[in-house]
CSV table of C-alpha atoms and ligand atoms in Angstrom, one decimal:
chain,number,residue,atom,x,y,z
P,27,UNK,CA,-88.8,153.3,18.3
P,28,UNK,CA,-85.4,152.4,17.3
P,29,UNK,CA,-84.0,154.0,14.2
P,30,UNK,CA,-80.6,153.8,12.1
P,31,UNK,CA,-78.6,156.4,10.0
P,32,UNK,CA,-76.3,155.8,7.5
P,33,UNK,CA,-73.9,157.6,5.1
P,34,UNK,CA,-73.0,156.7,1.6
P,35,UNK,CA,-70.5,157.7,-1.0
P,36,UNK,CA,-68.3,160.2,-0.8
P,37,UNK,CA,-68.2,162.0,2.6
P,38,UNK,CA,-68.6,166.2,3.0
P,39,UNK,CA,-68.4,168.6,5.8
P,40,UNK,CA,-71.3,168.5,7.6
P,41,UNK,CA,-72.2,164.7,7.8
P,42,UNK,CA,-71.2,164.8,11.4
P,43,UNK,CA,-73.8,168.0,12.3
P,44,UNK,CA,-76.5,166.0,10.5
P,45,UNK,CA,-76.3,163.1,12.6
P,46,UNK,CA,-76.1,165.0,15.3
P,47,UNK,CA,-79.2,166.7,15.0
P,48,UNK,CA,-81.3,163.4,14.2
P,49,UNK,CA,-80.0,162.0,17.7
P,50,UNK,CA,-80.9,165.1,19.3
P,51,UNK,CA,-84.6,165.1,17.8
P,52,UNK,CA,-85.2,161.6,18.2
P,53,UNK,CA,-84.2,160.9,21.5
P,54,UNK,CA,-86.8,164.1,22.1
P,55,UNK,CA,-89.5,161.3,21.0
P,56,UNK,CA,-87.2,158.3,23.8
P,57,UNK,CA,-86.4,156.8,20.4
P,58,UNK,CA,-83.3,155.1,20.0
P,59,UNK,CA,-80.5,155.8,17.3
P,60,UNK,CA,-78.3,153.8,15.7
P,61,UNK,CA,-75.5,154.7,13.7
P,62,UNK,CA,-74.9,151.7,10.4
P,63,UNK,CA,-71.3,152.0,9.5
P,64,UNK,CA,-69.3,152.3,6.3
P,65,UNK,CA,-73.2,152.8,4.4
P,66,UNK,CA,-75.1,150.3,3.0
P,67,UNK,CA,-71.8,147.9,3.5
P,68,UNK,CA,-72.9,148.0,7.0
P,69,UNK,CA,-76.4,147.0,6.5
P,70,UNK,CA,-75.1,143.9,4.3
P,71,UNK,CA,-72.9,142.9,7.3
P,72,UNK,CA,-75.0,143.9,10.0
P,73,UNK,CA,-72.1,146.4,11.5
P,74,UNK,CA,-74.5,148.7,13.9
P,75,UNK,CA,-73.3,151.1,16.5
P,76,UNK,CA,-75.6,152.8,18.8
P,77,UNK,CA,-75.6,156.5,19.4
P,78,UNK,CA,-76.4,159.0,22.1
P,79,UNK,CA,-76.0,162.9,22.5
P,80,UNK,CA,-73.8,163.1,24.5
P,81,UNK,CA,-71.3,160.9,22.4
P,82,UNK,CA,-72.1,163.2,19.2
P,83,UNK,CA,-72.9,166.8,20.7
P,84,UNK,CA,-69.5,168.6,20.3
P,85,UNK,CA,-69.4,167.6,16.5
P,86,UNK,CA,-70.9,170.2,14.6
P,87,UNK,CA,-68.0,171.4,13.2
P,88,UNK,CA,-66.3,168.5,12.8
P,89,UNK,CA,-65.6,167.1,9.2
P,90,UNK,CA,-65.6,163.6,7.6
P,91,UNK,CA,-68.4,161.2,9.1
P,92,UNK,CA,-67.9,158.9,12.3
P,93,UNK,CA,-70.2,156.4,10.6
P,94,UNK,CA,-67.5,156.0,8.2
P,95,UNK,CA,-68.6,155.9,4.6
P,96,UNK,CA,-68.4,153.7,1.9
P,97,UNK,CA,-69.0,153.4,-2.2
P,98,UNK,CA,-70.8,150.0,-1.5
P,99,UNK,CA,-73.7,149.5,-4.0
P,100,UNK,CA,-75.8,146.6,-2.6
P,101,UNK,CA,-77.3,145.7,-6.1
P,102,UNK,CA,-73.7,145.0,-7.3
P,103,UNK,CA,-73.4,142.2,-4.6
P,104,UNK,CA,-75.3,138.9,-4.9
P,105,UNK,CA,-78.8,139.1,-2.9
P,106,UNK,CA,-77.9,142.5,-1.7
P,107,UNK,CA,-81.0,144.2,-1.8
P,108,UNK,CA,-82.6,141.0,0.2
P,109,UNK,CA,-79.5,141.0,2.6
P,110,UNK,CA,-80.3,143.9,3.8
P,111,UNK,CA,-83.9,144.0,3.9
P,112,UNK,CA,-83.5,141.0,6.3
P,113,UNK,CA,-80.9,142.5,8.7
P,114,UNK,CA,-82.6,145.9,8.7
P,115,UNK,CA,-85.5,143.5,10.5
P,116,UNK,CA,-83.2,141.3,11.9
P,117,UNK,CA,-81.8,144.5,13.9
P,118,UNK,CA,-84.9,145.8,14.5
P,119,UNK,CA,-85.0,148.7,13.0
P,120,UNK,CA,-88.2,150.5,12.4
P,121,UNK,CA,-87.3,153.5,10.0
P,122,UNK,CA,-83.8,154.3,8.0
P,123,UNK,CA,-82.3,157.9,7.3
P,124,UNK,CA,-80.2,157.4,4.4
P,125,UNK,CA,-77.7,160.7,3.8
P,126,UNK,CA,-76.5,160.5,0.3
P,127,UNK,CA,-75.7,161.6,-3.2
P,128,UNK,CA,-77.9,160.1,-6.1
P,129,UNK,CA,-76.2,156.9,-6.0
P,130,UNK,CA,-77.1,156.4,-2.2
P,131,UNK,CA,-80.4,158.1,-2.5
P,132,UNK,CA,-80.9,155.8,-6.0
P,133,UNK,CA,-80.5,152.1,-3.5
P,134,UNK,CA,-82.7,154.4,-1.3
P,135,UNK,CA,-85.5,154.3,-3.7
P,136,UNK,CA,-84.8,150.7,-4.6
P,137,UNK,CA,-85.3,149.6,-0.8
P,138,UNK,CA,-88.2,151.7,-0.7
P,139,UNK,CA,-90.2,150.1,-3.6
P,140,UNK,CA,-89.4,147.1,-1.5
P,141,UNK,CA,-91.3,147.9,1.6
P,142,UNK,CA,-88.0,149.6,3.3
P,143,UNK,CA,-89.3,153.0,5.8
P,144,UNK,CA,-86.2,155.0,4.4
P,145,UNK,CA,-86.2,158.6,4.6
P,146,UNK,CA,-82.9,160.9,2.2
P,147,UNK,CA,-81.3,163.7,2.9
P,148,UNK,CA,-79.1,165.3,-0.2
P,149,UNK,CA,-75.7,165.4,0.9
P,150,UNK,CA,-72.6,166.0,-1.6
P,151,UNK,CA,-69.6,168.9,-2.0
P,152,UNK,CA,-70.6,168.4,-6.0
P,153,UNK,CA,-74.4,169.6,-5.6
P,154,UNK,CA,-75.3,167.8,-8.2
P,155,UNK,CA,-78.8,166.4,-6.8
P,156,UNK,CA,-82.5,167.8,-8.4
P,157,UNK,CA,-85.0,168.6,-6.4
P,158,UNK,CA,-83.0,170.9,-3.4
P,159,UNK,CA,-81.1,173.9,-4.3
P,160,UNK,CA,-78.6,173.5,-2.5
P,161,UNK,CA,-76.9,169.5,-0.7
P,162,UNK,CA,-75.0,170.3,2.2
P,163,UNK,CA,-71.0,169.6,1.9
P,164,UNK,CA,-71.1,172.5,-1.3
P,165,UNK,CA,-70.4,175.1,0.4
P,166,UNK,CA,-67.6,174.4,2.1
P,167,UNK,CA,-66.0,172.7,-0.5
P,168,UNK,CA,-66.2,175.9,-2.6
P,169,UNK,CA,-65.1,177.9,0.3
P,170,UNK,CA,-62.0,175.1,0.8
P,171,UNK,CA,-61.6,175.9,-3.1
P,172,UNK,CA,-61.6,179.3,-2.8
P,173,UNK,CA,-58.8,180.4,-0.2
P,174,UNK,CA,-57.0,177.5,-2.2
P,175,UNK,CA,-57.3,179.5,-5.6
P,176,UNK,CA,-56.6,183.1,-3.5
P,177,UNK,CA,-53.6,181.1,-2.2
P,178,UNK,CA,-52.4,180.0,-5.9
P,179,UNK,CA,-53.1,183.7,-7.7
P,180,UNK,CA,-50.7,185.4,-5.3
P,181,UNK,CA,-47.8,183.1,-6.4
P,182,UNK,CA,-49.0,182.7,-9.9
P,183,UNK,CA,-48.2,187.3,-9.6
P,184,UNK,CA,-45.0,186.6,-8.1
P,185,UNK,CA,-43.8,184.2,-10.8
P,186,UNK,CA,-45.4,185.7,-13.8
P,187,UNK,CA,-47.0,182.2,-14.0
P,188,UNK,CA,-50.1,180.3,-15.8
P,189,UNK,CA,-51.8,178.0,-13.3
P,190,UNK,CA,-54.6,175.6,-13.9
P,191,UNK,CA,-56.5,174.3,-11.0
P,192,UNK,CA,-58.5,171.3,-11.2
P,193,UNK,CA,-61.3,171.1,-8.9
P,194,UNK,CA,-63.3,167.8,-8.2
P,195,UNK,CA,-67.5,168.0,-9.2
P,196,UNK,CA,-67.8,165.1,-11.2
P,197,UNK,CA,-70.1,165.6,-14.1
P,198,UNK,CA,-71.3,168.7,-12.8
P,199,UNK,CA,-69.2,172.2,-12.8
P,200,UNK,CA,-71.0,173.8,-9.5
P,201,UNK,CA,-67.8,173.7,-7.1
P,202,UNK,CA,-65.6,175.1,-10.0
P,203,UNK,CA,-67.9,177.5,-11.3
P,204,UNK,CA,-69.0,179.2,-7.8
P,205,UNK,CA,-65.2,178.7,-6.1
P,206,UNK,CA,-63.6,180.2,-9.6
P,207,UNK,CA,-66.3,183.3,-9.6
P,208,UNK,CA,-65.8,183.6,-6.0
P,209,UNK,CA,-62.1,183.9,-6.3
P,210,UNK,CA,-61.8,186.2,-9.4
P,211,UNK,CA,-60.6,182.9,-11.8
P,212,UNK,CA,-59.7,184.3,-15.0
P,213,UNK,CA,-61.2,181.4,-16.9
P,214,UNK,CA,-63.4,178.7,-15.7
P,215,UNK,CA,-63.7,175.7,-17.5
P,216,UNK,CA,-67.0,173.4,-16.5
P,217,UNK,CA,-68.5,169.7,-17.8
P,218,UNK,CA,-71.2,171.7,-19.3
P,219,UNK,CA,-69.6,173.2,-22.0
P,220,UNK,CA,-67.0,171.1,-23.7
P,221,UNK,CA,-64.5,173.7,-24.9
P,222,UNK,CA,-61.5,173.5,-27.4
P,223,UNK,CA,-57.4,174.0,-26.4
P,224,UNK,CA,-56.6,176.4,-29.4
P,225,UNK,CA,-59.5,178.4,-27.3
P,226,UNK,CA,-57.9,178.4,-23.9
P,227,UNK,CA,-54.9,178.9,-25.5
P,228,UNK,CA,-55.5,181.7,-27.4
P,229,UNK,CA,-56.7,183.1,-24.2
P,230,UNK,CA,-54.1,182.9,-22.3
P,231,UNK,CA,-52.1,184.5,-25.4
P,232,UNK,CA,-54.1,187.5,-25.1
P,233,UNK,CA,-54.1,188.1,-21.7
P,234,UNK,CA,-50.0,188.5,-21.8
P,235,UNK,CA,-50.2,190.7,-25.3
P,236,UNK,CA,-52.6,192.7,-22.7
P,237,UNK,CA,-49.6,192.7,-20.2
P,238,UNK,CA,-51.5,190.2,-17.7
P,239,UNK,CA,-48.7,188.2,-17.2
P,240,UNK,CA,-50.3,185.6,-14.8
P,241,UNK,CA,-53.3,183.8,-15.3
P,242,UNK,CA,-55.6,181.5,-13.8
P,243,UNK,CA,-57.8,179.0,-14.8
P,244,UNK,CA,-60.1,177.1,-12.9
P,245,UNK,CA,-61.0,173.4,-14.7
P,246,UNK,CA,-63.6,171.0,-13.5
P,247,UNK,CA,-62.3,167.5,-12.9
P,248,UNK,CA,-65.1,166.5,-15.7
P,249,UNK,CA,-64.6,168.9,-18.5
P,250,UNK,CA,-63.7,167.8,-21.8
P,251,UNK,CA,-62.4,168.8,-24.9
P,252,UNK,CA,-64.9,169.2,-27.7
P,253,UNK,CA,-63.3,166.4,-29.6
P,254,UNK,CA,-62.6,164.0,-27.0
P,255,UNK,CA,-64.5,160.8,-27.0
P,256,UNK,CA,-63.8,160.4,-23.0
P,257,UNK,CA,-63.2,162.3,-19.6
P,258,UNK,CA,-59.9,162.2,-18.3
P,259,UNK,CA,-60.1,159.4,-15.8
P,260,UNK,CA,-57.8,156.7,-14.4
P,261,UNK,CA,-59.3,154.0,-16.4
P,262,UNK,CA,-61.1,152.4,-12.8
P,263,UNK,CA,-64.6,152.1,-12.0
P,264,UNK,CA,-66.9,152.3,-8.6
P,265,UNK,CA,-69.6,149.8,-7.9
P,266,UNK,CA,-72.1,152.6,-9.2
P,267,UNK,CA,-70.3,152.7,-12.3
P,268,UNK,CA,-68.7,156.2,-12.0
P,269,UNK,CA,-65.4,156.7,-13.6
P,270,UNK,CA,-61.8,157.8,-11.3
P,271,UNK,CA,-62.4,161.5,-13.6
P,272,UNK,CA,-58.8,163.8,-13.3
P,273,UNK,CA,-56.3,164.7,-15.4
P,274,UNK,CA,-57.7,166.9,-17.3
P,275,UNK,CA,-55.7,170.1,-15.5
P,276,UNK,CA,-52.5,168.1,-16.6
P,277,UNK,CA,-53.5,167.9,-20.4
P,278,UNK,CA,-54.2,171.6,-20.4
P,279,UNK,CA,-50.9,172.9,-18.6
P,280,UNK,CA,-48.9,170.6,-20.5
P,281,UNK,CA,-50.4,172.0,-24.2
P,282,UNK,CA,-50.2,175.7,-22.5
P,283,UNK,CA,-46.7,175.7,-21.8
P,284,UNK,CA,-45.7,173.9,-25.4
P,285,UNK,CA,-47.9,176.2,-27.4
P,286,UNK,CA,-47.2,179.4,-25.4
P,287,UNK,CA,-43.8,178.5,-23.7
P,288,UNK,CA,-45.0,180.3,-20.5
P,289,UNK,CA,-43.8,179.1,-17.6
P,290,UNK,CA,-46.8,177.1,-16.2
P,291,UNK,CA,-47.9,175.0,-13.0
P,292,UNK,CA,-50.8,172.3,-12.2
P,293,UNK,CA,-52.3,172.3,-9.0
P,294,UNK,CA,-55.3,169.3,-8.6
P,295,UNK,CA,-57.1,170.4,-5.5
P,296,UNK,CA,-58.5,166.9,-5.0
P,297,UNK,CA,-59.6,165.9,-1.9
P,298,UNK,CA,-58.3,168.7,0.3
P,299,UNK,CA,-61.8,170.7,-0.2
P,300,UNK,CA,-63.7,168.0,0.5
P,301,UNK,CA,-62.4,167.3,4.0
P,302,UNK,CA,-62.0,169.7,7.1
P,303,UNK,CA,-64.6,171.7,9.2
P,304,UNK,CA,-67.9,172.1,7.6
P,305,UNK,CA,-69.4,176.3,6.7
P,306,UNK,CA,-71.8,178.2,8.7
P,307,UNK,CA,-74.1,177.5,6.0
P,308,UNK,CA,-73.6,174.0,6.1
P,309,UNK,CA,-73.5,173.6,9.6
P,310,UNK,CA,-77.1,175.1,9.8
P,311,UNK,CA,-78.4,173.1,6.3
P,312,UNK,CA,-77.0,169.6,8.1
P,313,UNK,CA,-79.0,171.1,11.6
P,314,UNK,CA,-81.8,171.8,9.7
P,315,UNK,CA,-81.7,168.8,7.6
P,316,UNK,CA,-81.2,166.2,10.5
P,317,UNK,CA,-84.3,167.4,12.4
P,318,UNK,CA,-86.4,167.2,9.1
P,319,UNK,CA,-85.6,163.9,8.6
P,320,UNK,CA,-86.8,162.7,11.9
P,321,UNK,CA,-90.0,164.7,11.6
P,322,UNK,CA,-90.5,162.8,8.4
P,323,UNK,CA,-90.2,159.3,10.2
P,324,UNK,CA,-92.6,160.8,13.2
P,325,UNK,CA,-95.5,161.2,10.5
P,326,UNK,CA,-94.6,158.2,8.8
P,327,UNK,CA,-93.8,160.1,5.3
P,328,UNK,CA,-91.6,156.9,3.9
P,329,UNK,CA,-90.3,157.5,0.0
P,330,UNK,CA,-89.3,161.0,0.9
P,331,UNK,CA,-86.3,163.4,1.2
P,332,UNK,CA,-85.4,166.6,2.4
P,333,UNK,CA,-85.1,169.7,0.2
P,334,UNK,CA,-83.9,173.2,0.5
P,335,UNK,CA,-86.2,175.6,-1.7
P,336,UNK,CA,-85.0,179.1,-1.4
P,337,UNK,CA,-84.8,179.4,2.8
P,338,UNK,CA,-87.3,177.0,3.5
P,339,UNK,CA,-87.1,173.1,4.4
P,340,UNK,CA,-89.2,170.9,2.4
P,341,UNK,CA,-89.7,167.9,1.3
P,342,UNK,CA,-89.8,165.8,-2.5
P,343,UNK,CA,-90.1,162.5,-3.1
P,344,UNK,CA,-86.8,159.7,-3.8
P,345,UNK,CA,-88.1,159.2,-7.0
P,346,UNK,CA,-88.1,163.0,-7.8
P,347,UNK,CA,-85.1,163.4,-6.7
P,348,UNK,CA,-83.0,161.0,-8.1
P,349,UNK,CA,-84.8,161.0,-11.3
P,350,UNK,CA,-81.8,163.4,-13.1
P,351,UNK,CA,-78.5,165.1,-12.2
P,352,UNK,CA,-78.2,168.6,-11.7
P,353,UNK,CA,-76.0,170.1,-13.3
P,354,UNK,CA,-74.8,174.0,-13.8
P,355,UNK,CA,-78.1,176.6,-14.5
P,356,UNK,CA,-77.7,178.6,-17.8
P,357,UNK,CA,-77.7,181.4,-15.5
P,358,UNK,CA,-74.5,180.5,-13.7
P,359,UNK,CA,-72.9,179.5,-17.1
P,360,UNK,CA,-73.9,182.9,-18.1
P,361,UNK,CA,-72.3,184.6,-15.0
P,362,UNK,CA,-69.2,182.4,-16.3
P,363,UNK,CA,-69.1,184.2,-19.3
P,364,UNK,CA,-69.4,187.6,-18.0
P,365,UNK,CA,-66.5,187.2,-15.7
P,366,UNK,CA,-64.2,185.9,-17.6
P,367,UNK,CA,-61.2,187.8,-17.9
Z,428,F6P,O1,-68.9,162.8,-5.5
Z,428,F6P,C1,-68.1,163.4,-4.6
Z,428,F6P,C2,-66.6,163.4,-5.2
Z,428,F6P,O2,-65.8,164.1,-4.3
Z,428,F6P,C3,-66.5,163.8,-6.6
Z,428,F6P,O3,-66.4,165.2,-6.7
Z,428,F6P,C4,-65.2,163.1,-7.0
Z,428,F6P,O4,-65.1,162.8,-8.4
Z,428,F6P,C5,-65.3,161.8,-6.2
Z,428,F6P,O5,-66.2,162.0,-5.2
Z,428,F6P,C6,-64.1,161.2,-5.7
Z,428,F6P,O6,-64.3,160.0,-5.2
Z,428,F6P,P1,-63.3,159.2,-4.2
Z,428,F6P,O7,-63.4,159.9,-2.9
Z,428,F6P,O8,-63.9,157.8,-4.2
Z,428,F6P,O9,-62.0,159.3,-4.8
């Protein structure tokens, strides 16, 4: 059987561990892998590379993807979806393992309803995907986040300083919320609940009448203010339709330090939590992951994806999963509040 793996969309730590583990379970079976570069781009120009164990074994802890990844959205490009039905036979392929976010695991479902074997598994530092509890790439993106915001507290004490750290998570506030619990965040501010400057400024106030002279606040890259018609983007698009989001740390530093005239610094996080050497946790959840996958293709379950549901591996359908976004549980928002401080 000859099989192909691809990633799409954003890359995360672990990418690397999860293709590793579907070589090493499918050549097992004497399948062949082979690795389809730069995501579904590589399936519309037929850009294949064939994999073996002993070319990926030492990669588990190795960040970014060596499949390359792309934002390519074949549905955006004209006969894409046919393109690469035909050079998924054309290559002879027999099944697909599509690692992805919603929008990879959304053409996924697309291919799938068009006679594509395609099997997901829920990658993604923003964990914003129903239907697992956890995407690999999350964790150690928070944990990235974390040291980062230990890192900026200490300095923020030495200067008597406000700093606002803005934290990438798209529409969803999971990597802000758990790295800003996780690092004792003063104030985190999340997509979920829009929230107004007088409020965060008022805080900040307080804190200081209090004789807390530094603070920190944690923002997600998609929060707003109440009143805002838009999130603070760039003004560009991807092919999926998703907005640049940022500067939204900047707005609240800059109205912080004209309202309050503390001295106060922006640090945007950005991509620097995304890359680097994949978690324990992740390492084991790409492990796991990978071998599911192939198992799926060996009983021919087609449509499906991979799911973590408390410790277990399981497995939900595409269309379940990419049905909605996940975004923060009323329970975390709650913890939020408690912290706060
Ligand atoms: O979806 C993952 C993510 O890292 C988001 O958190 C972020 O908004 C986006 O990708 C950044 O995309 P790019 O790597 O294209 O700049």
């Amino acid at each position: 059987m000859k099989i192909g793996i691809l990633n799409g969309g954003g890359d995360c730590a672990g990418l690397n561990a999860v293709t590793r583990a579907v070589v090493k379970r499918a050549e097992s079976y004497g399948w062949e892998v082979f690795g389809i570069r730069y995501g579904w781009e590589g399936l519309l120009q037929s850009d294949i590379v064939k994999l073996s164990f002993a070319e990926v074994e030492k990669l588990i802890g190795v960040g970014g993807t060596i499949l390359k990844s792309s934002r390519t959205n074949p549905s955006k490009h004209p006969n894409g979806f046919q393109i690469v039905m035909e050079n998924f036979r054309k290559l002879g392929l027999e099944a697909l393992i599509c690692v992805g976010g919603d929008d990879t695991l959304g053409v996924a479902f697309q291919l799938f309803k068009r006679g594509l074997p395609i099997v997901g598994v829920p990658k993604t530092m923003d964990n914003d995907l129903s239907s697992t509890d956890y995407t690999f790439g999350f964790d150690s993106a928070v944990n990235e986040a974390m040291h980062a915001i230990d890192n900026l507290r200490t300095t923020a004490e030495s200067h008597d300083r406000v700093f606002v750290v803005e934290i990438m998570g798209r529409e969803a506030g999971w990597v802000a919320a758990y790295a800003g619990i996780a690092s004792g965040a003063n104030l985190v501010l999340v997509p979920e609940e829009p929230f107004d400057l007088d409020g965060v400024i008022a805080f900040v106030k307080n804190r200081r009448d209090r004789g807390e002279k530094a603070t920190v606040i944690v923002v997600s890259e998609g929060a707003s203010l109440k009143k805002a018609s838009a999130k603070a983007s760039n003004g560009s698009v991807d092919e999926f339709g998703h907005p640049r989001l940022g500067g939204i740390g900047q707005l609240i530093g800059e109205e912080i330090e004209k309202m309050t005239k503390f001295d106060t610094r922006v640090s945007v996080l950005g991509h620097i939590i995304r890359g680097g050497s994949p978690t324990a946790f992740d390492r084991m959840l790409s492990t796991q992951f990978g071998l599911a996958a192939v198992e799926l293709i060996k009983e021919g379950k087609f449509g499906m994806m991979t799911s973590l549901r408390g410790f277990k591996i399981a497995t939900v359908s595409l269309e379940e999963a990419v049905a909605k976004q996940r975004l923060l549980d009323p329970e975390i928002l709650e913890t939020l509040r408690m912290v706060s401080y």
